[in-house]
Amino acid sequence: MIKLKDILSPFTAWNNVFKAPVTIKDPLNREAAPRYRGFHFNDIEKCIGCGACSMICENEAIDMVEVATVETTDGDSGLRPRVDYGRCCWCALCVDVCSTESLTMTNEFKWVSEDPEDFRYIPGIDEKPWDNRTEGWKKPAPNYEFNQLERVNMEMLGPEERSDSFVEIVQGYSKEQAEKEADRCIDCGLCVATCPAHMGIPEYIKTVRNENLEEGLRIMYETNPLPEICGRICTHKCETVCAMGHRGEPLSIRWLKRYIADQNPAEEYQRILHSNDIDTNDKKVAIIGSGASGLSTAYYLRVLGYQVKIFEEFEAAGGMMRYGIPSYRLPYDQIDKDVNYILSLGVEIQYNTKVGKDITLEELHEEYDAVFSGTGMHAGRSTKIPGSDHKHNYMAAGLLNKITKGEEIHVAKEIIVIGGGNVAMDITRSLARLQNQKYGEINILTTSLESEDIMPADREEVVEAREEGATIDPGWGPQEIIIEDDEIKGLRVQRCTRVFDEEGRFNPKFDEKDEKIFKGDMVVEAIGQGADFSYLKGELKDQLAFNQRGRLEVNEYFQSSIPWLFFGGDIIQGPDVIHGIANGHKAARGIDKYLQANT
Amino acid sequence: MQTSNLINWQPDRSKFPDQLADGSFKVDLSSGKYVKIWHGPNHPGVTGNMSLELTLCGDEVMDAKTHVGYLHRGFEKLFERRKFIQCFPTVIRMCVAEPDYNEYNYAAAIEELSGIKIPEAAKWLRMLALEMSRLQTLLRIVPGQGGTTGLGIGVQWGVYLRDLILDRFEELTGGRIYHMYMLPGGVRGLLPDGFRKRMEENLKEIDDFVQRIDRVQYQNAVFKKRTKGIAVIPPEWVDQYGITGPNARAAGFNRDVRKDYPYLNYDQLDFEVNTDNFSDIYNRSRLRWRDLQQTVDLIRQIMDKIPDKGDFKAKTPNVLHWKIEKGETYIRSESSRGEYGYYVVSDGSEYPRRINLRGPSYIHAVSLLERLLKGANIADIGAIMVSLQSCPPEIER
Amino acid sequence: MNTTIEETLTSLESRFELKDIKQQRGDLVFVTVKKEQLISLLTHMRDNENFTHFVMLSVVDWIEDGVFQLSYILNNPEKHVDIVFRCMIERENASMESAHHLWKQVATYQRELYEMYGIDFPGSPRVHESFILEGWDDIPPMRREFDTKKYSEDTYFPRPGRESKDPKEHMKNKLYPDADK
């Protein structure tokens, strides 16, 4: 039965007649909430064009496009994201994943245009009315991260354990650690351009994630035949441009490379790299020096089928990698692993043969179709300050060489090292170990012209040297080695106020008023090394072109003005291992071209 | 005809065929007595884009077939070609009206399969978003039931109040309809400053609305006449058809995923499951009206417990190549329409092997609707569909 | 494991062949059963084990193994537990006994699976009527071998002017184009 109440009750709706309307008066100018996901804005200066936004976009709404105002440089692809609002779904994952936090979304949501093509634009480049808005979606904070900003820690021997031994410090990643570190990579590939050898870095890191380390080894050998060595002592310029480095720590690219090489056993290399039967042709190439560039040239020529022979001055292969770098950074057996694989392919090597002394370049030319020389920079440079001719003033390169050979060297109680590069750190840390072994204490001081912030040595080298007990006191210019009673007593230094002049040339200035004396009874100079070109003589030397700075001139294939003679490695570029490898690879291509053209 | 006969009008049944035990009618289309019409897909009396193929005798429905496919976008196929993180902004599109349950189920499935524990704040914030989502849906569906019988005023109130909740969604999540808030690992932000105050103001308005709609809609002779005793779901159908949510609860079933399989922190909330003992249109709608009050209460409880500080997202692997361990799971939650489930299978790669949605409307708006429409009056179809709260996108995905 | 599930599985084991029992949660277990036993198993579950709520029927395409995995999710609404019965069927000419007589909604699932995967359920009402894809003339689209991207490229036309560059390749072209020479 219908109740009267049910007929009257609905009329209570009439109450609303007396209520104010709830409609928004001016809906067109309603400001959206501060977190609103509206139109994109990109801080072009901050953006590095890594393309993470484009990768994460599930609608393929973001293209990476070239823009006129941004140049492609180290660490910046020069590309910028262009958003297609015909596809965008406003999820803001692109903002959350942005490696530099340059991309944001403003809270503007109104945009009228008659041309549909307008709705595809490059945020930050194409000017829009909302460019200066501060409100809108930004990556939430704190502890909200799509990127993994922290490195997986590398296990290392503690300072106590390592400061009296030459055992390798860095322990290497475990499988779990390596995969976790590899997971941090966002596959942008910005590092590839910076790597002198242009290694397939994202590709080999991917093989770590996918547990396909044999493929990883193959990828590495495409551009680098010394992965065990590079995996330990590469200057890892790639890591300086890593997209993760902008807000966190760059990937440990070097340690991942080492992990891949370490995990593949030497006896499997030929099978993995499909190198068990190389078709040998009848061309012969001689290589002078078995350093990074020589080995690299030898490897890439050998896989092309050439008969390759290396002439090495010392009794073992590796050049500076063996005779310059201490074994706590690069153990000899790891050098052997890389070298032996190259030799196993049929590359010959003749030890204890110094070209220019035991055999001449002309003789090589007669017997071989082409010659590559990577003789490196073994001759230490001196500051030539007063007192530097004292018998207890040494060159770092010579000492390191002797340490490798196991020869006895003079180790004083108080040592001063001059130099701020990696060689200075190498000799400092090596001598510290020897001091510790001999005297049970470390008393070594290293000083350099460059102040701490511009010291060329790798940061971790400086930190580790200090951990091991060495004193690093940078920013001083050596003036004189103080000698009393024919014994070294110390080094007088003045504060260095600048190293380079406005034009970027080496032109140090000192503050004479700020002077002090470092105490010590032995000085080691590690301010750089020079090349020994004594094997270039007579007619040959006259045919070679040198540039104004005294460097040999070579073309892009490292071919000198004598067509059959190629140069590479530290004497041309560097000094470091990875440039040597890159030079060698390119020189091998050049020699191949040269020999192909002359058949 | 006298007035009293109009109110208690009984049609002459002799012209109609007899209804068989299974509810169907024996229809001879060649007799010329019947007419086939299409109801929808664009029709104000149909919820969403679906269409009904009706066989009518006079204004009574003899047979009904549902036709879906008007907004099939192949999401479940698309997921198989998208990385896990890329599915997160897409899952929500499987239900426009109440997208948050998709977010939650998907995120919970990924978290379960990869063993991620989410922070406490994220749990509470997820509950807030889920209940707000329920609230905004109920603000449409409760007065919407009146709308299907020509009572438009409640709809206007509801639309306004729903917009206020969307404002709150906007400040919490950055989006009004598609919130994209609960991603695998947690949520995308804490409560903004002043959120509680503004929300409380909105809830007060809704409290008032609850009273007004009661007087205008539920104590309304016309509404009662149009909805009482119509489209009754007998209790034995509930398991036969797989009916869940308010449709089953109105038939006397005390079933609520939030109570029976407590997820997030629902076990820390104080609430009783609303039930009734006769599932007709009126009672189903009335039950939703009670759910609406309960939801307001739950939001108040949740807001008291949300931490203002702390982590709101767990650490996850790099989302650009996140591999989920091989495995499968079924995650359910209680949406305003009933049991909302996700069956997620991973084959250990960076892409899901299968994501399959179990939407309540898959049952309510297909097999159950087809059954309920048999013998129904054509004028009641809209009311029946709204009372089942059917949502086509979750049928066809 | 939940006691209800344990008891149910024990009771089932005496009647049916159960394989690969995997406990996913305390209240959720996956079990693989034989194709021939499935329908009688479902009937038994519904009538004797109080698993009266049929949650859903789903399928996973394991194309590499040549099988479809049918997943029947059953729920015990009193004890609040779920058991998922997996049933592997041949992918080629896929066919399965129908369960439409056990729960009313099953026919809808079976109709969808026929349309989307090509799995036949002989005897299921309207199983061959198109459900979502009226007028579809390609292979069942949810099968793994159906390539959505290719279909869309063949069927529709791309918006002109879209071109994206890979940062790595772009830097190579700009900074060291001669590296491979």
Coordinates of N, CA and C in Angstrom, one line a residue, chain A residues 49 60 63-64 66 72-73 77 79 82 84 87 116 120 190 192-193 198 203 586 589, chain C residues 149 159-168 170-172 174-176 178-181:
Chain A
G49 N 69.6 13.7 -22.8 CA 69.2 13.0 -24.0 C 69.4 11.5 -23.9
E60 N 54.5 4.7 -26.8 CA 55.4 5.2 -27.8 C 55.1 6.6 -28.2
D63 N 59.4 10.6 -28.9 CA 60.5 10.4 -29.8 C 61.7 11.1 -29.3
M64 N 62.9 10.6 -29.6 CA 64.1 11.4 -29.3 C 64.5 12.0 -30.6
E66 N 66.6 15.3 -32.8 CA 67.7 16.3 -32.8 C 67.2 17.7 -32.7
T72 N 75.7 17.6 -29.8 CA 76.1 16.2 -29.4 C 77.5 16.3 -28.8
T73 N 77.7 16.0 -27.6 CA 79.0 16.0 -27.0 C 79.1 14.7 -26.1
S77 N 73.6 13.1 -25.7 CA 73.4 12.7 -27.1 C 73.0 13.8 -28.0
L79 N 70.1 14.7 -28.4 CA 68.7 14.5 -28.7 C 67.8 15.0 -27.5
R82 N 60.5 14.5 -27.7 CA 59.4 15.2 -28.3 C 58.1 14.3 -28.0
D84 N 54.2 13.3 -28.2 CA 53.0 13.3 -29.1 C 51.8 13.1 -28.3
R87 N 49.2 10.4 -28.4 CA 49.4 9.1 -27.8 C 49.6 9.1 -26.3
P116 N 46.1 20.0 -35.6 CA 46.5 18.8 -34.7 C 48.0 18.5 -34.6
R120 N 52.2 17.9 -31.1 CA 53.4 17.1 -31.0 C 54.6 18.1 -30.9
L190 N 75.0 6.2 -23.7 CA 75.8 7.5 -23.8 C 77.3 7.2 -23.6
V192 N 79.1 4.8 -24.8 CA 79.8 4.2 -25.9 C 80.7 5.2 -26.7
A193 N 80.1 6.4 -26.8 CA 80.8 7.5 -27.6 C 82.1 7.9 -26.8
H198 N 85.0 2.6 -28.1 CA 83.6 2.5 -28.4 C 83.1 1.0 -28.2
E203 N 75.4 -3.5 -24.3 CA 75.2 -4.8 -24.7 C 75.9 -5.8 -23.8
K586 N 92.2 0.2 -34.9 CA 92.1 1.1 -36.1 C 93.3 0.8 -37.0
R589 N 93.0 -2.2 -39.0 CA 92.1 -1.9 -40.2 C 92.9 -1.2 -41.3
Chain C
K149 N 51.1 -6.0 -33.3 CA 51.8 -4.8 -33.9 C 51.8 -5.0 -35.4
R159 N 50.9 7.6 -38.3 CA 50.9 9.1 -38.4 C 52.2 9.6 -39.0
P160 N 52.2 10.4 -40.1 CA 53.5 10.8 -40.6 C 54.2 11.8 -39.7
G161 N 55.5 11.8 -39.9 CA 56.3 12.8 -39.1 C 56.9 12.2 -37.8
R162 N 56.6 10.9 -37.5 CA 57.1 10.3 -36.3 C 58.4 9.7 -36.7
E163 N 59.5 10.1 -36.0 CA 60.8 9.5 -36.2 C 61.6 9.7 -34.9
S164 N 62.1 8.6 -34.4 CA 62.9 8.7 -33.2 C 64.3 8.1 -33.4
K165 N 65.2 8.7 -32.7 CA 66.6 8.3 -32.9 C 67.1 7.7 -31.6
D166 N 68.0 6.7 -31.8 CA 68.6 6.0 -30.7 C 69.8 6.8 -30.3
P167 N 69.9 7.2 -29.0 CA 71.0 8.0 -28.6 C 72.4 7.5 -29.0
K168 N 72.5 6.2 -28.8 CA 73.9 5.6 -29.0 C 74.2 5.7 -30.5
H170 N 72.9 7.8 -32.7 CA 73.0 9.2 -33.1 C 74.4 9.7 -32.7
M171 N 74.9 9.4 -31.5 CA 76.2 9.9 -31.1 C 77.3 9.3 -32.0
K172 N 77.1 8.1 -32.4 CA 78.1 7.5 -33.3 C 78.1 8.2 -34.6
K174 N 77.3 11.2 -35.2 CA 77.8 12.6 -35.0 C 79.2 12.6 -34.6
L175 N 79.7 11.8 -33.7 CA 81.0 11.9 -33.1 C 82.1 11.0 -33.7
Y176 N 81.7 9.9 -34.1 CA 82.8 9.0 -34.6 C 82.2 8.1 -35.8
D178 N 83.4 7.3 -38.4 CA 84.3 6.4 -39.2 C 84.8 5.2 -38.4
A179 N 84.2 5.0 -37.3 CA 84.8 4.0 -36.4 C 84.8 2.6 -37.1
D180 N 83.8 2.3 -37.9 CA 83.8 0.9 -38.4 C 84.5 0.8 -39.8
K181 N 85.1 1.9 -40.2 CA 85.7 1.9 -41.6 C 87.0 1.2 -41.5

